[in-house]
Amino acid sequence: MRPGFFLKEAFRALKRNAAPSLAAMLTVLLTALVLGVFIPVVQATTGTANKVRSRVVVNVYLADNINQQQLTALRQRLTTTPNVKSVDYVSKQQALNDLQSQRPDTKGAIQLLGRNPLPATYRVVPKDPGQVQGIVNSLVRVDPTSGKRTFTMAGVADVRNRESDTKKILSATSLVKTLTASMAALLILASIALIANTIRLSIFARRREVEVMKLVGATNWFIRWPFVIEGVVVGFMGGVLAVLLLWVIKDTLIDPLSAKFALIAAPNTIQFPALIAVLLASCVAVSAAGSGLTLRRFLRV
Amino acid sequence: MPVPARPLPRAQRPQGRNVPVVEFDDVTKVYDGGSVGLERVSMRIGRGDFVFLVGPTGCGKSTCMRLLMKELEPSQGRISIAGRDLGEIPRKRVPYLRRNIGVVFQDYKLLPNRTVYANVAYALEVIGEPRQSIRRKVPDILRLVGLSTKLHNYPDELSGGEQQRVSIARAFVNHPPLLLCDEPTGNLDPETSIGIMQLIYRINRTGTTVLVATHDREMVDKMRRRVIELAEGRIIRDQISGLYRPDESTKEFAIRLRGELGIGDEGHPN
């Protein structure tokens, strides 16, 4: 009988206090909507930033006279170096083809030269682009007095990671990432505070009712359950409405646009069903907890 | 207050009819601000008694009531209800204490968005009464207080007297052994007040101990029940069948009134 009674009480209270309940529901709706738009934006931004970061590589240029044994030893060494994600071999011919397809005007110069000046390369992709210098340091030894570079492995002609480019990429992307992350954190905090506050107001309006219930001998949980159920209902309805609106926006605005803009179709964006689940669950949890916790103050009679 | 591991001798629930329902033992209540609510009050109220608690505003009547509800804790002394020391009841058990005490207030304290029926039923739902017995008991008690035709009205559709009847019905629906009434007729006209007092008296006749805090002197004088008078937190009179004030001639009345108003003996020509 008890759960049924609590449910009945909760819905009766919702009906009799329609205005504050509606206000709480609207708050949930709006914050969920904003979050629902913002979460994919944050993810698309960080996804793009990560994509840019993946362009940071270490090029290990090989000497023209490198033999097969040195080649395999070097590959072995590179793949076991910490922070290395993958190692690609680019042959002399491949490098030449790449150059000529990218810059057709170099064709004449190469012909004039009569031979292929480009070295074969091991292209090393780091796991964490921020720590790329560690890979370079494991291959290059710099003499502190003369500043002369020597290499730890035989057959290496040079090691370059385009230092200035790397630095620019790293600082720009990390700025973007921290900015979006802190904005997301602020927004989530503001949403929680807003929802909790609206619910607090709607309960505050009924504190005399709680007082009377206590006088009649109701236990704290007997009073609390209907309020918590009410919070769940309000959060759920606000969340469902927000998700419906998001779906409409996605269907009419985002999907047609994503065909044109790469950023919107970014690969790492959260899937829509997952987004729905996260939003609904957090709406319900925040409003139920808000109701339950706010009551604590009025239950101390 | 921590619960002692070994029960005190007096905490053992004594048996028999001579156990007072309410016992104040040298109770002092000092509020946080430093104002004194009660000072060294001792009184015993036996089973089935009808007691008026009288005195001017601020004399400690409401403090007594709130101490009995365990809404407040005494600063000193012990309060027992039916031999049970209130100080030993842990916070979590307070709702169960309150289920054994009916309360009626001057401002009725009804739930505004429930019907008369639902207001009374709530007191039964709280104690987990089965629905069928609620359906039986609530109309019964509402018939007893004379509101059988207003079952489905909301409190704001009723007169003050009717609202007070609902609140009495709610207080009495599970037949508590003790009924506390804090100024039950404070907001009502004399005619309605008589009806309310009659109702409270009827409840008292069923064996319920009743404690009424009031400053309705006419009512106290007519009823001629036990009167405990408080002034500034102390008991100054405890009379078996008393008046609001002991008899005084008109001359004595005038002298007292002048004294209270701070006017000299020849202050007023009439």
Coordinates of C-alpha atoms in Angstrom, one line a residue, chain A residues 4-301:
Chain A
G4 CA 1.0 3.4 -4.1
F5 CA 0.1 5.9 -1.4
F6 CA 3.4 7.8 -2.0
L7 CA 2.8 7.9 -5.7
K8 CA -0.7 9.2 -5.2
E9 CA 0.5 11.8 -2.8
A10 CA 3.2 13.0 -5.3
F11 CA 0.8 13.3 -8.2
R12 CA -1.8 15.1 -6.0
A13 CA 0.9 17.6 -4.9
L14 CA 1.9 18.1 -8.5
K15 CA -1.6 18.8 -9.5
R16 CA -2.3 21.2 -6.6
N17 CA 1.0 23.1 -6.9
A18 CA 1.0 23.3 -10.7
A19 CA 2.8 26.7 -10.9
P20 CA 6.0 25.9 -8.9
S21 CA 6.1 22.4 -10.5
L22 CA 5.9 23.9 -13.9
A23 CA 8.6 26.4 -13.1
A24 CA 10.9 23.6 -11.9
M25 CA 10.1 21.6 -15.0
L26 CA 10.9 24.6 -17.3
T27 CA 14.2 25.1 -15.5
V28 CA 15.1 21.4 -16.0
L29 CA 14.0 21.7 -19.7
L30 CA 16.1 24.8 -20.4
T31 CA 19.2 23.6 -18.7
A32 CA 19.0 20.2 -20.3
L33 CA 18.5 21.8 -23.7
V34 CA 21.6 24.1 -23.2
L35 CA 23.6 21.1 -22.0
G36 CA 22.4 18.9 -24.8
V37 CA 23.6 21.5 -27.3
F38 CA 26.9 22.2 -25.5
I39 CA 28.1 18.6 -24.8
P40 CA 28.4 17.7 -28.5
V41 CA 30.0 21.1 -29.2
V42 CA 32.6 20.5 -26.6
Q43 CA 33.2 17.1 -27.9
A44 CA 33.5 18.2 -31.5
T45 CA 35.9 20.9 -30.5
T46 CA 38.2 18.6 -28.5
G47 CA 37.9 16.0 -31.2
T48 CA 39.1 18.4 -33.8
A49 CA 41.8 19.6 -31.5
N50 CA 42.9 16.0 -31.0
K51 CA 42.9 15.5 -34.8
V52 CA 45.2 18.5 -35.2
R53 CA 47.4 17.2 -32.5
S54 CA 47.8 13.9 -34.3
R55 CA 49.7 15.7 -37.0
V56 CA 52.6 16.0 -34.6
V57 CA 55.2 13.4 -35.7
V58 CA 58.9 12.7 -35.4
N59 CA 60.7 12.1 -38.7
V60 CA 63.7 9.9 -38.5
Y61 CA 65.6 10.4 -41.7
L62 CA 67.7 7.4 -42.8
A63 CA 71.1 7.4 -44.3
D64 CA 71.2 6.3 -48.0
N65 CA 73.7 3.6 -47.2
I66 CA 71.6 1.9 -44.4
N67 CA 71.6 -1.9 -44.6
Q68 CA 68.7 -4.2 -44.0
Q69 CA 70.0 -5.2 -40.5
Q70 CA 70.3 -1.6 -39.3
L71 CA 66.8 -0.9 -40.7
T72 CA 65.1 -3.7 -38.7
A73 CA 67.2 -2.9 -35.6
L74 CA 66.1 0.7 -35.8
R75 CA 62.4 -0.2 -36.3
Q76 CA 62.6 -2.6 -33.4
R77 CA 64.1 0.1 -31.2
L78 CA 61.5 2.7 -32.3
T79 CA 58.5 0.5 -31.7
T80 CA 59.7 -0.3 -28.2
T81 CA 60.4 3.3 -27.2
P82 CA 57.8 4.5 -24.7
N83 CA 55.1 6.9 -26.0
V84 CA 55.3 5.6 -29.6
K85 CA 52.0 4.8 -31.1
S86 CA 53.0 3.7 -34.6
V87 CA 56.0 3.7 -36.9
D88 CA 55.6 4.1 -40.7
Y89 CA 58.3 3.5 -43.3
V90 CA 58.4 6.0 -46.2
S91 CA 60.8 4.9 -48.9
K92 CA 62.9 7.3 -51.0
Q93 CA 60.6 6.8 -54.0
Q94 CA 57.4 7.3 -52.0
A95 CA 58.8 10.5 -50.5
L96 CA 59.6 11.8 -54.0
N97 CA 56.1 10.9 -55.3
D98 CA 54.5 12.7 -52.3
L99 CA 56.6 15.8 -52.9
Q100 CA 55.9 15.8 -56.7
S101 CA 52.1 15.4 -56.2
Q102 CA 52.1 18.2 -53.5
R103 CA 54.3 20.6 -55.4
P104 CA 54.4 19.8 -59.1
D105 CA 56.8 22.7 -59.7
T106 CA 59.7 20.8 -58.1
K107 CA 59.6 18.3 -61.0
G108 CA 62.0 20.3 -63.1
A109 CA 64.5 20.8 -60.3
I110 CA 64.6 17.0 -59.5
Q111 CA 65.2 16.2 -63.2
L112 CA 68.0 18.8 -63.3
L113 CA 69.5 17.1 -60.3
G114 CA 69.4 13.7 -62.0
R115 CA 68.9 11.7 -58.8
N116 CA 66.4 11.5 -55.9
P117 CA 67.7 13.8 -53.1
L118 CA 65.1 12.8 -50.5
P119 CA 66.0 10.3 -47.8
A120 CA 63.9 7.3 -46.7
T121 CA 62.0 8.1 -43.5
Y122 CA 60.6 6.4 -40.4
R123 CA 57.6 8.5 -39.5
V124 CA 57.0 8.0 -35.7
V125 CA 53.5 9.0 -34.4
P126 CA 53.5 9.7 -30.6
K127 CA 50.8 8.5 -28.2
D128 CA 50.8 11.8 -26.4
P129 CA 51.9 14.7 -28.6
G130 CA 52.8 16.8 -25.6
Q131 CA 55.6 14.4 -24.7
V132 CA 57.1 14.2 -28.2
Q133 CA 60.4 15.6 -27.1
G134 CA 61.1 12.4 -25.1
I135 CA 61.2 10.3 -28.4
V136 CA 63.6 12.7 -29.9
N137 CA 65.8 12.7 -26.9
S138 CA 66.0 8.9 -27.0
L139 CA 67.5 9.1 -30.5
V140 CA 69.6 12.2 -30.3
R141 CA 72.4 12.9 -28.0
V142 CA 73.5 16.6 -27.9
D143 CA 77.0 17.3 -26.7
P144 CA 76.6 20.1 -24.1
T145 CA 79.8 22.0 -24.9
S146 CA 79.9 22.0 -28.7
G147 CA 76.2 21.6 -29.3
K148 CA 77.0 18.8 -31.9
R149 CA 74.2 16.2 -32.5
T150 CA 75.1 12.5 -32.5
F151 CA 72.7 9.6 -33.0
T152 CA 72.3 6.6 -30.7
M153 CA 71.4 4.3 -33.6
A154 CA 73.5 3.5 -36.7
G155 CA 72.0 4.5 -40.1
V156 CA 70.2 7.6 -38.8
A157 CA 70.9 10.7 -40.9
D158 CA 68.8 13.1 -38.9
V159 CA 65.9 13.4 -36.5
R160 CA 63.4 16.3 -36.9
N161 CA 60.0 17.0 -35.3
R162 CA 59.4 20.4 -36.9
E163 CA 59.8 22.0 -33.4
S164 CA 58.2 25.4 -34.1
D165 CA 55.1 23.8 -35.8
T166 CA 54.8 21.3 -32.9
K167 CA 54.9 24.1 -30.3
K168 CA 52.2 26.1 -32.1
I169 CA 49.9 23.2 -32.5
L170 CA 50.3 22.1 -28.9
S171 CA 49.8 25.4 -27.3
A172 CA 46.8 26.3 -29.5
T173 CA 45.0 23.0 -29.0
S174 CA 45.6 22.8 -25.3
L175 CA 44.2 26.3 -24.9
V176 CA 41.0 25.3 -26.8
K177 CA 40.7 22.1 -24.8
T178 CA 41.0 23.8 -21.4
L179 CA 38.7 26.6 -22.4
T180 CA 35.9 24.3 -23.5
A181 CA 36.4 21.9 -20.6
S182 CA 36.1 24.8 -18.0
M183 CA 33.1 26.2 -19.8
A184 CA 31.4 22.8 -19.7
A185 CA 32.2 22.4 -16.0
L186 CA 30.8 25.9 -15.3
L187 CA 27.7 25.2 -17.3
I188 CA 27.1 21.9 -15.5
L189 CA 27.5 23.5 -12.1
A190 CA 25.2 26.4 -13.0
S191 CA 22.6 23.9 -14.2
I192 CA 22.7 21.9 -11.0
A193 CA 22.5 25.0 -8.9
L194 CA 19.6 26.4 -10.9
I195 CA 17.5 23.2 -10.8
A196 CA 18.2 22.7 -7.1
N197 CA 17.2 26.3 -6.3
T198 CA 13.9 26.2 -8.2
I199 CA 13.0 22.9 -6.5
R200 CA 14.0 24.5 -3.2
L201 CA 11.7 27.4 -3.8
S202 CA 8.7 25.1 -4.6
I203 CA 9.3 23.2 -1.4
F204 CA 9.8 26.4 0.6
A205 CA 6.3 27.4 -0.4
R206 CA 5.0 24.3 1.3
R207 CA 7.1 24.3 4.5
R208 CA 4.0 24.8 6.6
E209 CA 2.5 21.7 5.2
V210 CA 5.7 19.8 6.2
E211 CA 5.4 21.3 9.7
V212 CA 1.9 20.0 10.1
M213 CA 2.8 16.6 8.9
K214 CA 5.5 16.4 11.5
L215 CA 3.0 17.5 14.2
V216 CA 0.7 14.6 13.3
G217 CA 3.5 12.2 13.8
A218 CA 4.8 11.5 10.3
T219 CA 8.3 10.1 10.1
N220 CA 10.8 11.9 8.0
W221 CA 10.8 9.4 5.2
F222 CA 7.0 9.3 5.1
I223 CA 7.1 13.0 4.3
R224 CA 10.1 12.8 2.1
W225 CA 9.1 10.1 -0.4
P226 CA 6.3 12.0 -2.1
F227 CA 8.7 15.0 -2.5
V228 CA 11.4 12.8 -4.0
I229 CA 8.9 11.1 -6.4
E230 CA 7.7 14.6 -7.3
G231 CA 11.3 15.6 -8.1
V232 CA 11.8 12.5 -10.3
V233 CA 8.6 13.2 -12.2
V234 CA 9.5 16.9 -12.7
G235 CA 13.0 16.0 -13.8
F236 CA 11.8 13.2 -16.1
M237 CA 9.2 15.4 -17.8
G238 CA 11.6 18.3 -18.3
G239 CA 14.3 15.9 -19.6
V240 CA 11.9 14.2 -22.1
L241 CA 10.7 17.6 -23.4
A242 CA 14.3 18.8 -23.8
V243 CA 15.3 15.6 -25.6
L244 CA 12.3 16.0 -28.0
L245 CA 13.4 19.5 -28.7
L246 CA 17.0 18.5 -29.2
W247 CA 15.9 15.7 -31.6
V248 CA 13.9 18.3 -33.6
I249 CA 16.9 20.6 -33.8
K250 CA 19.2 17.8 -34.8
D251 CA 16.9 16.5 -37.4
T252 CA 16.1 19.9 -39.0
L253 CA 19.3 21.9 -38.5
I254 CA 22.4 19.8 -37.7
D255 CA 21.9 16.8 -40.0
P256 CA 21.6 18.8 -43.2
L257 CA 24.5 21.0 -42.2
S258 CA 26.8 18.1 -41.2
A259 CA 27.0 17.1 -44.9
K260 CA 28.7 20.4 -45.6
F261 CA 30.8 21.1 -42.5
A262 CA 33.4 18.7 -41.3
L263 CA 33.4 20.1 -37.8
I264 CA 29.8 19.2 -37.2
A265 CA 30.3 15.7 -38.4
A266 CA 33.4 15.3 -36.2
P267 CA 34.0 11.6 -35.5
N268 CA 34.3 11.7 -31.7
T269 CA 30.9 13.3 -31.0
I270 CA 28.7 11.4 -28.5
Q271 CA 26.0 9.3 -30.1
F272 CA 22.5 10.7 -29.8
P273 CA 21.0 7.8 -27.8
A274 CA 23.8 8.0 -25.3
L275 CA 23.3 11.8 -25.1
I276 CA 19.6 11.2 -24.4
A277 CA 20.4 8.7 -21.7
V278 CA 23.0 10.9 -20.0
L279 CA 20.7 13.9 -20.0
L280 CA 17.6 12.1 -18.7
A281 CA 19.5 10.3 -16.0
S282 CA 21.1 13.5 -14.8
C283 CA 17.9 15.5 -14.9
V284 CA 16.1 12.9 -12.8
A285 CA 19.0 12.5 -10.4
V286 CA 19.5 16.2 -9.8
S287 CA 15.9 17.0 -9.2
A288 CA 15.2 14.0 -7.0
A289 CA 18.3 14.8 -4.9
G290 CA 17.4 18.5 -4.8
S291 CA 13.9 17.7 -3.4
G292 CA 15.2 15.2 -0.9
L293 CA 18.1 17.4 0.4
T294 CA 16.1 20.6 0.6
L295 CA 13.5 18.9 2.8
R296 CA 16.1 18.2 5.4
R297 CA 16.0 21.8 6.6
F298 CA 12.2 21.8 7.1
L299 CA 12.2 18.4 8.7
R300 CA 14.2 19.6 11.7
V301 CA 11.2 20.4 13.9

